[in-house]
Short mmCIF file of C-alpha atoms in Angstrom, two decimals:
data_model
loop_
_atom_site.label_atom_id
_atom_site.label_comp_id
_atom_site.label_asym_id
_atom_site.label_seq_id
_atom_site.Cartn_x
_atom_site.Cartn_y
_atom_site.Cartn_z
CA UNK A 1 33.36 20.93 110.85
CA UNK A 2 36.26 20.01 108.82
CA UNK A 3 37.33 23.73 108.39
CA UNK A 4 37.48 24.00 112.21
CA UNK A 5 39.86 21.43 112.62
CA UNK A 6 41.66 22.15 109.64
CA UNK A 7 41.78 25.74 111.11
CA UNK A 8 43.38 24.58 114.46
CA UNK A 9 45.82 22.36 112.28
CA UNK A 10 47.15 25.29 110.54
CA UNK A 11 47.37 27.41 113.62
CA UNK A 12 49.49 24.75 115.22
CA UNK A 13 51.92 24.88 112.35
CA UNK A 14 52.08 28.50 112.37
CA UNK A 15 53.30 28.17 116.05
CA UNK A 16 55.59 25.71 114.91
CA UNK A 17 57.05 28.12 112.17
CA UNK A 18 57.05 31.32 114.50
CA UNK A 19 59.46 28.92 116.93
CA UNK A 20 61.63 28.06 114.08
CA UNK A 21 61.69 32.02 112.88
CA UNK A 22 65.12 33.16 113.60
CA UNK A 23 64.53 36.87 112.31
CA UNK A 24 62.33 37.62 115.31
CA UNK A 25 63.12 38.44 119.01
CA UNK A 26 62.07 36.21 121.54
CA UNK A 27 59.34 38.93 122.73
CA UNK A 28 57.48 38.89 119.09
CA UNK A 29 57.55 35.17 118.74
CA UNK A 30 55.64 35.04 122.26
CA UNK A 31 53.19 37.72 121.31
CA UNK A 32 52.40 35.86 118.21
CA UNK A 33 52.39 32.23 119.64
CA UNK A 34 49.86 33.84 122.34
CA UNK A 35 47.61 34.75 119.61
CA UNK A 36 48.05 31.57 118.06
CA UNK A 37 47.33 29.64 121.09
CA UNK A 38 44.17 31.96 121.82
CA UNK A 39 42.80 31.53 118.47
CA UNK A 40 43.51 27.39 118.79
CA UNK A 41 41.64 27.44 122.02
CA UNK A 42 38.80 29.44 120.44
CA UNK A 43 38.43 27.32 117.75
CA UNK A 44 38.77 23.93 120.07
CA UNK A 45 35.46 25.60 121.81
CA UNK A 46 33.87 25.96 118.64
CA UNK A 47 34.56 22.48 117.59
CA UNK A 48 33.12 21.01 120.68
CA UNK A 49 30.02 22.69 120.35
CA UNK A 50 29.63 21.63 116.89
CA UNK A 51 30.30 18.17 118.11
CA UNK A 52 27.65 18.31 120.53
CA UNK A 53 24.89 19.24 118.18
CA UNK A 54 26.30 16.12 115.91
CA UNK A 55 25.31 13.51 118.50
#
């Protein structure tokens, strides 16, 4: 369960790094951030399912 939380945390850090990256165009940033946000949402869903089974 902790691995999913870590993955979410890492993805959020990646989003921050992407926003701070001046070598990329806004279009590139937007695409990367969209992918990361989707990843975070998927992981959050997995986490919800796991926590339901833990109860």
